[in-house]
mmCIF file of C-alpha atoms in Angstrom:
data_model
loop_
_atom_site.group_PDB
_atom_site.id
_atom_site.type_symbol
_atom_site.label_atom_id
_atom_site.label_comp_id
_atom_site.label_asym_id
_atom_site.label_seq_id
_atom_site.Cartn_x
_atom_site.Cartn_y
_atom_site.Cartn_z
ATOM 1 C CA UNK A 82 17.213 -96.547 -38.193
ATOM 2 C CA UNK A 83 18.279 -99.548 -40.290
ATOM 3 C CA UNK A 84 21.142 -99.018 -42.742
ATOM 4 C CA UNK A 85 19.760 -99.988 -46.155
ATOM 5 C CA UNK A 86 21.206 -101.030 -49.502
ATOM 6 C CA UNK A 87 19.126 -100.449 -52.669
ATOM 7 C CA UNK A 88 19.922 -102.478 -55.795
ATOM 8 C CA UNK A 89 18.235 -101.872 -59.151
ATOM 9 C CA UNK A 90 18.999 -104.856 -61.413
ATOM 10 C CA UNK A 91 18.831 -104.356 -65.197
ATOM 11 C CA UNK A 92 19.466 -106.767 -68.051
ATOM 12 C CA UNK A 93 22.084 -105.286 -70.360
ATOM 13 C CA UNK A 94 20.946 -107.273 -73.378
ATOM 14 C CA UNK A 95 17.314 -106.267 -72.968
ATOM 15 C CA UNK A 96 15.924 -103.460 -75.107
ATOM 16 C CA UNK A 97 15.918 -100.354 -72.910
ATOM 17 C CA UNK A 98 12.633 -98.578 -72.253
ATOM 18 C CA UNK A 99 12.005 -94.849 -72.124
ATOM 19 C CA UNK A 100 12.840 -94.935 -68.419
ATOM 20 C CA UNK A 101 16.385 -93.903 -67.523
ATOM 21 C CA UNK A 102 18.412 -96.089 -65.167
ATOM 22 C CA UNK A 103 19.269 -93.180 -62.869
ATOM 23 C CA UNK A 104 15.631 -92.146 -62.547
ATOM 24 C CA UNK A 105 14.618 -95.767 -61.839
ATOM 25 C CA UNK A 106 17.280 -96.004 -59.111
ATOM 26 C CA UNK A 107 16.200 -92.682 -57.612
ATOM 27 C CA UNK A 108 12.610 -93.894 -57.566
ATOM 28 C CA UNK A 109 13.641 -97.017 -55.644
ATOM 29 C CA UNK A 110 15.555 -94.846 -53.153
ATOM 30 C CA UNK A 111 12.478 -92.630 -52.856
ATOM 31 C CA UNK A 112 10.337 -95.646 -52.044
ATOM 32 C CA UNK A 113 12.753 -96.599 -49.264
ATOM 33 C CA UNK A 114 12.749 -93.029 -47.942
ATOM 34 C CA UNK A 115 8.947 -93.073 -47.907
ATOM 35 C CA UNK A 116 9.077 -95.388 -44.876
ATOM 36 C CA UNK A 117 12.050 -93.594 -43.340
ATOM 37 C CA UNK A 118 14.737 -96.128 -44.227
ATOM 38 C CA UNK A 119 18.296 -94.798 -44.222
ATOM 39 C CA UNK A 120 19.743 -95.646 -47.630
ATOM 40 C CA UNK A 121 23.523 -95.823 -47.176
ATOM 41 C CA UNK A 122 24.247 -97.082 -50.689
ATOM 42 C CA UNK A 123 22.290 -97.399 -53.951
ATOM 43 C CA UNK A 124 23.557 -99.064 -57.099
ATOM 44 C CA UNK A 125 22.505 -100.331 -60.523
ATOM 45 C CA UNK A 126 23.373 -104.016 -61.059
ATOM 46 C CA UNK A 127 23.885 -104.715 -64.769
ATOM 47 C CA UNK A 128 23.171 -108.352 -65.579
ATOM 48 C CA UNK A 129 23.729 -110.359 -68.742
ATOM 49 C CA UNK A 130 21.084 -112.824 -67.557
ATOM 50 C CA UNK A 131 18.945 -113.567 -64.513
ATOM 51 C CA UNK A 132 20.446 -116.252 -62.269
ATOM 52 C CA UNK A 133 17.605 -118.579 -61.152
ATOM 53 C CA UNK A 134 19.040 -119.115 -57.656
ATOM 54 C CA UNK A 135 19.935 -115.561 -56.660
ATOM 55 C CA UNK A 136 18.697 -113.308 -59.527
ATOM 56 C CA UNK A 137 22.151 -111.620 -59.662
ATOM 57 C CA UNK A 138 25.382 -113.481 -60.470
ATOM 58 C CA UNK A 139 27.938 -114.824 -57.982
ATOM 59 C CA UNK A 140 30.495 -112.087 -58.663
ATOM 60 C CA UNK A 141 28.009 -109.278 -58.079
ATOM 61 C CA UNK A 142 26.633 -111.064 -55.031
ATOM 62 C CA UNK A 143 30.123 -111.321 -53.541
ATOM 63 C CA UNK A 144 30.756 -107.570 -54.097
ATOM 64 C CA UNK A 145 27.484 -106.641 -52.409
ATOM 65 C CA UNK A 146 28.137 -109.049 -49.513
ATOM 66 C CA UNK A 147 31.456 -107.311 -48.824
ATOM 67 C CA UNK A 148 29.726 -103.925 -48.875
ATOM 68 C CA UNK A 149 26.995 -105.161 -46.521
ATOM 69 C CA UNK A 150 29.597 -106.370 -44.044
ATOM 70 C CA UNK A 151 31.792 -103.244 -44.225
ATOM 71 C CA UNK A 152 28.910 -100.763 -43.884
ATOM 72 C CA UNK A 153 26.962 -102.895 -41.395
ATOM 73 C CA UNK A 154 23.883 -102.897 -43.603
ATOM 74 C CA UNK A 155 20.864 -104.632 -42.093
ATOM 75 C CA UNK A 156 18.445 -104.529 -45.044
ATOM 76 C CA UNK A 157 18.874 -104.945 -48.811
ATOM 77 C CA UNK A 158 16.124 -103.895 -51.204
ATOM 78 C CA UNK A 159 16.109 -105.556 -54.618
ATOM 79 C CA UNK A 160 14.166 -103.302 -56.994
ATOM 80 C CA UNK A 161 12.619 -106.237 -58.842
ATOM 81 C CA UNK A 162 10.316 -109.181 -58.177
ATOM 82 C CA UNK A 163 12.065 -112.077 -56.398
ATOM 83 C CA UNK A 164 10.913 -115.649 -56.046
ATOM 84 C CA UNK A 165 10.857 -117.046 -52.485
ATOM 85 C CA UNK A 166 13.933 -119.158 -53.272
ATOM 86 C CA UNK A 167 15.868 -116.189 -54.661
ATOM 87 C CA UNK A 168 14.981 -114.115 -51.608
ATOM 88 C CA UNK A 169 16.166 -116.819 -49.213
ATOM 89 C CA UNK A 170 19.410 -117.426 -51.120
ATOM 90 C CA UNK A 171 20.156 -113.694 -51.281
ATOM 91 C CA UNK A 172 19.678 -113.413 -47.521
ATOM 92 C CA UNK A 173 22.179 -116.234 -47.022
ATOM 93 C CA UNK A 174 24.654 -114.751 -49.495
ATOM 94 C CA UNK A 175 24.432 -111.151 -48.261
ATOM 95 C CA UNK A 176 24.063 -111.908 -44.568
ATOM 96 C CA UNK A 177 21.162 -109.483 -44.093
ATOM 97 C CA UNK A 178 17.425 -109.289 -44.560
ATOM 98 C CA UNK A 179 16.303 -108.962 -48.203
ATOM 99 C CA UNK A 180 12.994 -107.708 -49.576
ATOM 100 C CA UNK A 181 11.873 -107.105 -53.165
ATOM 101 C CA UNK A 182 9.984 -104.224 -54.785
ATOM 102 C CA UNK A 183 6.574 -105.748 -54.066
ATOM 103 C CA UNK A 184 7.284 -106.149 -50.346
ATOM 104 C CA UNK A 185 8.625 -102.588 -50.160
ATOM 105 C CA UNK A 186 5.516 -101.077 -51.761
ATOM 106 C CA UNK A 187 3.307 -103.182 -49.494
ATOM 107 C CA UNK A 188 5.227 -101.836 -46.480
ATOM 108 C CA UNK A 189 4.613 -98.271 -47.654
ATOM 109 C CA UNK A 190 0.912 -98.882 -48.218
ATOM 110 C CA UNK A 191 0.639 -100.553 -44.816
ATOM 111 C CA UNK A 192 2.241 -97.547 -43.131
ATOM 112 C CA UNK A 193 0.121 -94.988 -45.018
ATOM 113 C CA UNK A 194 -3.370 -96.510 -44.985
ATOM 114 C CA UNK A 195 -5.614 -94.490 -42.668
ATOM 115 C CA UNK A 196 -9.209 -95.568 -43.289
ATOM 116 C CA UNK A 197 -10.630 -98.958 -42.365
ATOM 117 C CA UNK A 198 -11.124 -99.685 -46.060
ATOM 118 C CA UNK A 199 -7.519 -98.791 -46.915
ATOM 119 C CA UNK A 200 -6.199 -101.018 -44.141
ATOM 120 C CA UNK A 201 -8.332 -103.929 -45.362
ATOM 121 C CA UNK A 202 -7.085 -103.486 -48.918
ATOM 122 C CA UNK A 203 -3.455 -103.431 -47.802
ATOM 123 C CA UNK A 204 -3.943 -106.489 -45.600
ATOM 124 C CA UNK A 205 -5.556 -108.361 -48.485
ATOM 125 C CA UNK A 206 -2.640 -107.527 -50.766
ATOM 126 C CA UNK A 207 -0.098 -108.479 -48.086
ATOM 127 C CA UNK A 208 -1.762 -111.827 -47.348
ATOM 128 C CA UNK A 209 -1.955 -112.648 -51.055
ATOM 129 C CA UNK A 210 1.766 -111.895 -51.316
ATOM 130 C CA UNK A 211 2.621 -113.896 -48.161
ATOM 131 C CA UNK A 212 0.665 -116.895 -49.422
ATOM 132 C CA UNK A 213 2.998 -117.104 -52.410
ATOM 133 C CA UNK A 214 6.010 -116.993 -50.048
ATOM 134 C CA UNK A 215 5.068 -120.247 -48.283
ATOM 135 C CA UNK A 216 7.523 -122.807 -49.610
ATOM 136 C CA UNK A 217 8.173 -126.313 -48.332
ATOM 137 C CA UNK A 218 11.901 -125.753 -47.964
ATOM 138 C CA UNK A 219 11.430 -123.520 -44.908
ATOM 139 C CA UNK A 220 12.824 -125.408 -41.918
ATOM 140 C CA UNK A 221 10.125 -124.314 -39.468
ATOM 141 C CA UNK A 222 7.448 -125.779 -41.759
ATOM 142 C CA UNK A 223 8.579 -129.406 -41.624
ATOM 143 C CA UNK A 224 5.822 -132.021 -41.772
ATOM 144 C CA UNK A 225 4.205 -132.943 -38.469
ATOM 145 C CA UNK A 226 2.899 -136.323 -37.434
ATOM 146 C CA UNK A 227 -0.812 -136.888 -37.073
ATOM 147 C CA UNK A 228 -2.876 -139.367 -35.049
ATOM 148 C CA UNK A 229 -1.778 -141.017 -31.776
ATOM 149 C CA UNK A 230 1.577 -142.555 -30.948
ATOM 150 C CA UNK A 231 3.359 -144.279 -33.812
ATOM 151 C CA UNK A 232 0.164 -145.458 -35.453
ATOM 152 C CA UNK A 233 -0.827 -142.115 -36.955
ATOM 153 C CA UNK A 234 0.114 -141.445 -40.522
ATOM 154 C CA UNK A 235 1.444 -138.149 -41.849
ATOM 155 C CA UNK A 236 -0.696 -135.331 -40.535
ATOM 156 C CA UNK A 237 -1.435 -131.881 -41.910
ATOM 157 C CA UNK A 238 1.799 -129.999 -42.462
ATOM 158 C CA UNK A 239 2.450 -126.652 -40.820
ATOM 159 C CA UNK A 240 2.672 -125.038 -44.246
ATOM 160 C CA UNK A 241 -0.821 -126.299 -45.050
ATOM 161 C CA UNK A 242 -2.112 -124.924 -41.751
ATOM 162 C CA UNK A 243 -0.532 -121.550 -42.459
ATOM 163 C CA UNK A 244 -1.882 -121.488 -45.981
ATOM 164 C CA UNK A 245 -5.372 -122.433 -44.795
ATOM 165 C CA UNK A 246 -5.324 -119.708 -42.121
ATOM 166 C CA UNK A 247 -4.245 -117.132 -44.689
ATOM 167 C CA UNK A 248 -6.904 -118.320 -47.135
ATOM 168 C CA UNK A 249 -9.617 -118.051 -44.469
ATOM 169 C CA UNK A 250 -8.507 -114.522 -43.601
ATOM 170 C CA UNK A 251 -8.432 -113.562 -47.300
ATOM 171 C CA UNK A 252 -12.016 -114.779 -47.730
ATOM 172 C CA UNK A 253 -13.109 -112.786 -44.675
ATOM 173 C CA UNK A 254 -11.431 -109.588 -45.932
ATOM 174 C CA UNK A 255 -12.921 -110.017 -49.417
ATOM 175 C CA UNK A 256 -16.375 -110.281 -47.851
ATOM 176 C CA UNK A 257 -15.741 -107.096 -45.855
ATOM 177 C CA UNK A 258 -14.487 -105.311 -48.970
ATOM 178 C CA UNK A 259 -17.590 -106.482 -50.847
ATOM 179 C CA UNK A 260 -19.623 -104.562 -48.277
ATOM 180 C CA UNK A 261 -17.378 -101.544 -48.894
ATOM 181 C CA UNK A 262 -18.051 -101.815 -52.637
ATOM 182 C CA UNK A 263 -21.807 -101.918 -52.008
ATOM 183 C CA UNK A 264 -21.579 -98.893 -49.708
ATOM 184 C CA UNK A 265 -19.478 -97.009 -52.243
ATOM 185 C CA UNK A 266 -21.990 -97.830 -54.975
ATOM 186 C CA UNK A 267 -24.775 -96.456 -52.772
ATOM 187 C CA UNK A 268 -22.760 -93.253 -52.366
ATOM 188 C CA UNK A 269 -22.260 -93.082 -56.121
ATOM 189 C CA UNK A 270 -25.986 -93.615 -56.667
ATOM 190 C CA UNK A 271 -26.711 -90.764 -54.254
ATOM 191 C CA UNK A 272 -24.300 -88.515 -56.123
ATOM 192 C CA UNK A 273 -25.907 -89.443 -59.453
ATOM 193 C CA UNK A 274 -29.258 -88.351 -58.075
ATOM 194 C CA UNK A 275 -27.890 -84.936 -57.052
ATOM 195 C CA UNK A 276 -26.355 -85.076 -59.696
ATOM 196 C CA UNK A 277 -22.943 -83.479 -60.092
ATOM 197 C CA UNK A 278 -20.468 -84.680 -62.721
ATOM 198 C CA UNK A 279 -17.535 -86.674 -61.313
ATOM 199 C CA UNK A 280 -14.008 -85.644 -62.305
ATOM 200 C CA UNK A 281 -11.237 -88.052 -61.221
ATOM 201 C CA UNK A 282 -7.536 -87.202 -60.953
ATOM 202 C CA UNK A 283 -5.217 -90.032 -61.974
ATOM 203 C CA UNK A 284 -1.489 -90.108 -62.521
ATOM 204 C CA UNK A 285 1.915 -91.366 -61.501
ATOM 205 C CA UNK A 286 2.769 -91.118 -57.831
ATOM 206 C CA UNK A 287 4.295 -87.758 -56.887
ATOM 207 C CA UNK A 288 2.996 -86.115 -60.077
ATOM 208 C CA UNK A 289 1.277 -83.466 -57.932
ATOM 209 C CA UNK A 290 -2.314 -84.759 -57.936
ATOM 210 C CA UNK A 291 -3.007 -83.920 -54.281
ATOM 211 C CA UNK A 292 -1.451 -80.456 -54.611
ATOM 212 C CA UNK A 293 -3.602 -79.765 -57.676
ATOM 213 C CA UNK A 294 -6.640 -81.222 -55.882
ATOM 214 C CA UNK A 295 -6.057 -78.823 -52.973
ATOM 215 C CA UNK A 296 -5.604 -75.899 -55.362
ATOM 216 C CA UNK A 297 -8.852 -76.600 -57.249
ATOM 217 C CA UNK A 298 -11.060 -77.480 -54.263
ATOM 218 C CA UNK A 299 -9.392 -75.412 -51.505
ATOM 219 C CA UNK A 300 -9.085 -78.662 -49.524
ATOM 220 C CA UNK A 301 -6.261 -79.725 -47.202
ATOM 221 C CA UNK A 302 -5.384 -83.211 -48.440
ATOM 222 C CA UNK A 303 -1.858 -84.295 -47.432
ATOM 223 C CA UNK A 304 0.487 -83.282 -50.248
ATOM 224 C CA UNK A 305 4.219 -83.939 -49.825
ATOM 225 C CA UNK A 306 7.211 -84.374 -52.101
ATOM 226 C CA UNK A 307 7.134 -88.078 -51.385
ATOM 227 C CA UNK A 308 6.030 -91.237 -53.184
ATOM 228 C CA UNK A 309 2.570 -92.415 -52.104
ATOM 229 C CA UNK A 310 2.008 -89.513 -49.699
ATOM 230 C CA UNK A 311 -1.736 -90.227 -49.860
ATOM 231 C CA UNK A 312 -3.553 -93.524 -50.344
ATOM 232 C CA UNK A 313 -7.184 -93.139 -49.367
ATOM 233 C CA UNK A 314 -9.442 -91.522 -51.991
ATOM 234 C CA UNK A 315 -10.847 -88.076 -51.233
ATOM 235 C CA UNK A 316 -13.862 -86.427 -52.869
ATOM 236 C CA UNK A 317 -14.650 -82.714 -52.649
ATOM 237 C CA UNK A 318 -17.033 -80.358 -54.405
ATOM 238 C CA UNK A 319 -15.782 -77.703 -56.811
ATOM 239 C CA UNK A 320 -17.603 -74.839 -58.555
ATOM 240 C CA UNK A 321 -16.413 -74.085 -62.092
ATOM 241 C CA UNK A 322 -16.161 -70.530 -63.503
ATOM 242 C CA UNK A 323 -19.581 -70.691 -65.207
ATOM 243 C CA UNK A 324 -21.321 -71.933 -62.075
ATOM 244 C CA UNK A 325 -21.351 -75.659 -62.842
ATOM 245 C CA UNK A 326 -20.756 -77.798 -59.741
ATOM 246 C CA UNK A 327 -18.606 -80.926 -60.012
ATOM 247 C CA UNK A 328 -17.197 -83.524 -57.641
ATOM 248 C CA UNK A 329 -13.409 -83.943 -57.764
ATOM 249 C CA UNK A 330 -11.885 -87.281 -56.720
ATOM 250 C CA UNK A 331 -8.209 -87.643 -55.727
ATOM 251 C CA UNK A 332 -7.030 -91.252 -56.085
ATOM 252 C CA UNK A 333 -3.907 -93.231 -55.171
ATOM 253 C CA UNK A 334 -0.920 -92.652 -57.452
ATOM 254 C CA UNK A 335 0.319 -95.345 -59.804
ATOM 255 C CA UNK A 336 3.886 -96.559 -60.225
ATOM 256 C CA UNK A 337 5.852 -98.759 -62.607
ATOM 257 C CA UNK A 338 5.661 -102.479 -61.850
ATOM 258 C CA UNK A 339 2.787 -101.940 -59.416
ATOM 259 C CA UNK A 340 2.289 -105.275 -57.613
ATOM 260 C CA UNK A 341 -0.610 -107.235 -59.044
ATOM 261 C CA UNK A 342 -1.770 -107.935 -55.484
ATOM 262 C CA UNK A 343 -2.253 -104.195 -54.948
ATOM 263 C CA UNK A 344 -4.030 -103.683 -58.262
ATOM 264 C CA UNK A 345 -6.587 -106.317 -57.289
ATOM 265 C CA UNK A 346 -6.940 -105.065 -53.712
ATOM 266 C CA UNK A 347 -7.425 -101.416 -54.657
ATOM 267 C CA UNK A 348 -9.924 -102.111 -57.426
ATOM 268 C CA UNK A 349 -12.800 -101.004 -55.163
ATOM 269 C CA UNK A 350 -11.126 -97.667 -54.492
ATOM 270 C CA UNK A 351 -10.277 -97.063 -58.138
ATOM 271 C CA UNK A 352 -13.827 -97.786 -59.291
ATOM 272 C CA UNK A 353 -14.277 -94.041 -58.739
ATOM 273 C CA UNK A 354 -12.092 -93.642 -61.817
ATOM 274 C CA UNK A 355 -14.216 -96.007 -63.897
ATOM 275 C CA UNK A 356 -17.441 -94.212 -62.968
ATOM 276 C CA UNK A 357 -16.014 -90.717 -63.565
ATOM 277 C CA UNK A 358 -17.437 -88.502 -66.288
ATOM 278 C CA UNK A 359 -14.011 -87.008 -66.955
ATOM 279 C CA UNK A 360 -10.426 -88.035 -66.173
ATOM 280 C CA UNK A 361 -7.630 -85.579 -65.453
ATOM 281 C CA UNK A 362 -4.375 -87.401 -66.180
ATOM 282 C CA UNK A 363 -1.872 -85.404 -64.121
ATOM 283 C CA UNK A 364 1.716 -85.700 -65.352
ATOM 284 C CA UNK A 365 4.961 -84.388 -63.894
ATOM 285 C CA UNK A 366 6.039 -82.794 -67.167
ATOM 286 C CA UNK A 367 9.366 -81.675 -65.683
ATOM 287 C CA UNK A 368 10.387 -85.280 -64.892
ATOM 288 C CA UNK A 369 12.858 -86.869 -67.302
ATOM 289 C CA UNK A 370 10.741 -90.026 -67.467
ATOM 290 C CA UNK A 371 7.406 -88.281 -67.957
ATOM 291 C CA UNK A 372 6.713 -90.244 -71.147
ATOM 292 C CA UNK A 373 7.421 -93.603 -69.516
ATOM 293 C CA UNK A 374 5.305 -92.640 -66.492
ATOM 294 C CA UNK A 375 2.397 -91.872 -68.800
ATOM 295 C CA UNK A 376 2.675 -95.371 -70.300
ATOM 296 C CA UNK A 377 2.738 -96.900 -66.791
ATOM 297 C CA UNK A 378 -0.474 -95.095 -65.774
ATOM 298 C CA UNK A 379 -2.269 -96.100 -68.952
ATOM 299 C CA UNK A 380 -1.075 -99.696 -68.512
ATOM 300 C CA UNK A 381 -2.433 -99.926 -64.948
ATOM 301 C CA UNK A 382 -5.781 -98.444 -65.993
ATOM 302 C CA UNK A 383 -6.038 -100.956 -68.804
ATOM 303 C CA UNK A 384 -5.210 -103.826 -66.440
ATOM 304 C CA UNK A 385 -7.688 -102.556 -63.847
ATOM 305 C CA UNK A 386 -10.649 -102.276 -66.132
ATOM 306 C CA UNK A 387 -9.850 -104.788 -68.820
ATOM 307 C CA UNK A 388 -10.031 -102.213 -71.605
ATOM 308 C CA UNK A 389 -8.108 -99.291 -73.015
ATOM 309 C CA UNK A 390 -8.847 -96.252 -70.852
ATOM 310 C CA UNK A 391 -7.905 -93.849 -73.674
ATOM 311 C CA UNK A 392 -11.461 -92.593 -73.809
ATOM 312 C CA UNK A 393 -12.660 -89.475 -75.507
ATOM 313 C CA UNK A 394 -13.110 -87.649 -72.210
ATOM 314 C CA UNK A 395 -9.570 -87.304 -70.868
ATOM 315 C CA UNK A 396 -7.708 -84.079 -70.196
ATOM 316 C CA UNK A 397 -3.942 -84.441 -69.927
ATOM 317 C CA UNK A 398 -2.690 -82.000 -67.287
ATOM 318 C CA UNK A 399 1.018 -81.233 -67.612
ATOM 319 C CA UNK A 400 1.867 -80.203 -64.053
ATOM 320 C CA UNK A 401 5.028 -78.530 -62.689
ATOM 321 C CA UNK A 402 5.571 -76.270 -65.704
ATOM 322 C CA UNK A 403 7.215 -73.863 -63.262
ATOM 323 C CA UNK A 404 10.123 -76.331 -63.043
ATOM 324 C CA UNK A 405 10.756 -76.412 -66.789
ATOM 325 C CA UNK A 406 13.815 -74.501 -68.075
ATOM 326 C CA UNK A 407 12.956 -71.061 -69.524
ATOM 327 C CA UNK A 408 11.754 -71.374 -73.087
ATOM 328 C CA UNK A 409 11.549 -75.166 -72.974
ATOM 329 C CA UNK A 410 8.585 -76.343 -75.084
ATOM 330 C CA UNK A 411 6.310 -78.793 -73.288
ATOM 331 C CA UNK A 412 5.917 -82.015 -75.331
ATOM 332 C CA UNK A 413 2.154 -81.688 -75.699
ATOM 333 C CA UNK A 414 0.557 -84.615 -77.512
ATOM 334 C CA UNK A 415 -2.004 -84.031 -80.234
ATOM 335 C CA UNK A 416 -4.322 -86.963 -79.542
ATOM 336 C CA UNK A 417 -5.998 -85.505 -76.461
ATOM 337 C CA UNK A 418 -6.867 -82.193 -74.815
ATOM 338 C CA UNK A 419 -3.756 -80.930 -73.002
ATOM 339 C CA UNK A 420 -3.005 -78.001 -70.728
ATOM 340 C CA UNK A 421 0.068 -76.940 -68.761
ATOM 341 C CA UNK A 422 -0.340 -75.899 -65.126
ATOM 342 C CA UNK A 423 1.577 -75.395 -61.908
ATOM 343 C CA UNK A 424 -0.349 -76.662 -58.909
ATOM 344 C CA UNK A 425 2.097 -74.851 -56.602
ATOM 345 C CA UNK A 426 1.891 -71.372 -58.153
ATOM 346 C CA UNK A 427 -1.614 -71.690 -59.589
ATOM 347 C CA UNK A 428 -0.446 -70.914 -63.129
ATOM 348 C CA UNK A 429 -2.912 -72.298 -65.674
ATOM 349 C CA UNK A 430 -5.405 -73.571 -63.063
ATOM 350 C CA UNK A 431 -8.145 -71.095 -64.064
ATOM 351 C CA UNK A 432 -7.733 -72.196 -67.685
ATOM 352 C CA UNK A 433 -7.922 -75.830 -66.562
ATOM 353 C CA UNK A 434 -11.236 -75.201 -64.763
ATOM 354 C CA UNK A 435 -12.588 -73.509 -67.888
ATOM 355 C CA UNK A 436 -11.554 -76.479 -70.062
ATOM 356 C CA UNK A 437 -13.172 -78.908 -67.595
ATOM 357 C CA UNK A 438 -16.407 -76.921 -67.784
ATOM 358 C CA UNK A 439 -16.312 -76.705 -71.575
ATOM 359 C CA UNK A 440 -15.638 -80.442 -71.909
ATOM 360 C CA UNK A 441 -18.386 -81.457 -69.479
ATOM 361 C CA UNK A 442 -20.834 -79.034 -71.075
ATOM 362 C CA UNK A 443 -20.308 -80.633 -74.478
ATOM 363 C CA UNK A 444 -20.389 -84.122 -72.984
ATOM 364 C CA UNK A 445 -23.219 -83.964 -70.456
ATOM 365 C CA UNK A 446 -25.374 -80.903 -70.955
ATOM 366 C CA UNK A 447 -28.208 -80.154 -73.360
ATOM 367 C CA UNK A 448 -29.503 -76.723 -74.366
ATOM 368 C CA UNK A 449 -33.192 -76.337 -73.488
ATOM 369 C CA UNK A 450 -35.745 -73.541 -73.349
ATOM 370 C CA UNK A 451 -38.052 -73.090 -70.348
ATOM 371 C CA UNK A 452 -41.019 -70.704 -70.317
ATOM 372 C CA UNK A 453 -41.798 -69.484 -66.797
ATOM 373 C CA UNK A 454 -44.102 -66.904 -65.309
ATOM 374 C CA UNK A 455 -42.440 -63.827 -63.888
ATOM 375 C CA UNK A 456 -43.847 -64.740 -60.479
ATOM 376 C CA UNK A 457 -42.340 -68.247 -60.478
ATOM 377 C CA UNK A 458 -39.169 -67.288 -58.611
ATOM 378 C CA UNK A 459 -38.677 -70.777 -57.164
ATOM 379 C CA UNK A 460 -38.394 -72.409 -60.580
ATOM 380 C CA UNK A 461 -36.050 -69.656 -61.787
ATOM 381 C CA UNK A 462 -33.791 -70.117 -58.767
ATOM 382 C CA UNK A 463 -33.769 -73.891 -59.342
ATOM 383 C CA UNK A 464 -32.608 -73.468 -62.950
ATOM 384 C CA UNK A 465 -29.833 -71.109 -61.869
ATOM 385 C CA UNK A 466 -28.720 -73.591 -59.186
ATOM 386 C CA UNK A 467 -28.786 -76.744 -61.312
ATOM 387 C CA UNK A 468 -28.037 -75.509 -64.825
ATOM 388 C CA UNK A 469 -26.212 -72.802 -66.748
ATOM 389 C CA UNK A 470 -28.587 -70.033 -67.787
ATOM 390 C CA UNK A 471 -27.317 -68.793 -71.152
ATOM 391 C CA UNK A 472 -29.909 -66.082 -71.781
ATOM 392 C CA UNK A 473 -33.291 -64.778 -70.679
ATOM 393 C CA UNK A 474 -35.970 -63.222 -72.891
ATOM 394 C CA UNK A 475 -38.724 -61.352 -71.053
ATOM 395 C CA UNK A 476 -42.207 -61.389 -72.542
ATOM 396 C CA UNK A 477 -45.366 -59.659 -71.266
ATOM 397 C CA UNK A 478 -46.421 -62.448 -68.881
ATOM 398 C CA UNK A 479 -43.573 -64.929 -69.113
ATOM 399 C CA UNK A 480 -39.820 -65.205 -69.375
ATOM 400 C CA UNK A 481 -38.046 -67.676 -71.653
ATOM 401 C CA UNK A 482 -34.816 -69.141 -70.212
ATOM 402 C CA UNK A 483 -32.259 -70.854 -72.442
ATOM 403 C CA UNK A 484 -30.362 -73.250 -70.152
ATOM 404 C CA UNK A 485 -27.561 -75.804 -70.459
ATOM 405 C CA UNK A 486 -28.770 -78.653 -68.268
ATOM 406 C CA UNK A 487 -28.148 -82.367 -67.797
ATOM 407 C CA UNK A 488 -30.855 -84.850 -68.850
ATOM 408 C CA UNK A 489 -31.299 -85.960 -65.225
ATOM 409 C CA UNK A 490 -31.775 -82.399 -63.976
ATOM 410 C CA UNK A 491 -34.211 -81.697 -66.801
ATOM 411 C CA UNK A 492 -36.284 -84.686 -65.698
ATOM 412 C CA UNK A 493 -36.155 -83.506 -62.081
ATOM 413 C CA UNK A 494 -37.254 -80.004 -63.080
ATOM 414 C CA UNK A 495 -40.143 -81.412 -65.103
ATOM 415 C CA UNK A 496 -41.289 -83.580 -62.186
ATOM 416 C CA UNK A 497 -41.043 -80.731 -59.693
ATOM 417 C CA UNK A 498 -42.370 -77.806 -61.694
ATOM 418 C CA UNK A 499 -44.326 -79.377 -64.556
#
């Protein structure tokens, strides 16, 4: 196991955000631990300015180089975005391999992707990142000669060959992902015909989405106390207290400074969020940076879809209330529907299901009356299966059913039963 140094640089003159430095450093260490790196030292590097050549200043670089040598560190993680030149100069100055935050997250996604689609998305993001790393100053990419003998002029450089190969592979992957998007849209179309409302869980990584998903659907999605424990989206059915059936979608967690390459690559996966009838924004309310994490999630959603996601149909789920100190008031906002739950103990989950049903009923369902003969058991069973029967009034020959039902199901009932 490689001994690893984690450095979280921060500009001292810059206006501080809601995120605490200690929590940001712990998050970076957690990212390293997610791919089983042994972090021997983690530190915050306070900078008065960013040095163009090495990002951090000479004095700080010298201190870290001494530490790397004394502790025999083989990898340094800079919790920021480095240019190719800064990365190369840091490797020379520290005497060990250096990667930045983007490369670290890409490593995690590469290790965690399980489905063919997930692997393609990670490869696309990695190739896009690698393409930006190709710089002419690399010694193994010196210009080659073209033609025959001494008569040939300058030929195609190795860097141009590498870049062209990467570009060709990127085009191929994008074509494959386009097929994935079409297939996913077919699946969505099939679900719309059923149809069951789609409820998507979104939130910061490690907020407890998968644990809550398992609790609500009785599924067995991997849920660990680890950043990015799950990547591939999972969809399961769930029956609400009043009998309404919905589809729940568990998506990849977000994180601050999510690499733009990953946002673009995982757009196909996160289209489930865009097509959802209701979003559950799951927050780790016991985390000291819960407010900043909320802003990060909303920022990624806005970047993904080109518009503010703060739609009318969002339920903010404050998870991990069992970890709050006794008597501590949860900072519930007033601008959206909010509920506190514990996905581990189940506290508040029944109330959450009831709120989901109430919200979807107001949003999607219409109240309609159907007059059926007492002998028409098939039509009665259909209404009970696809709608919410509010009341039944029995007449001499007929029964009148008052039902909450979606417009699509009403049309299907009319076609099938007249």
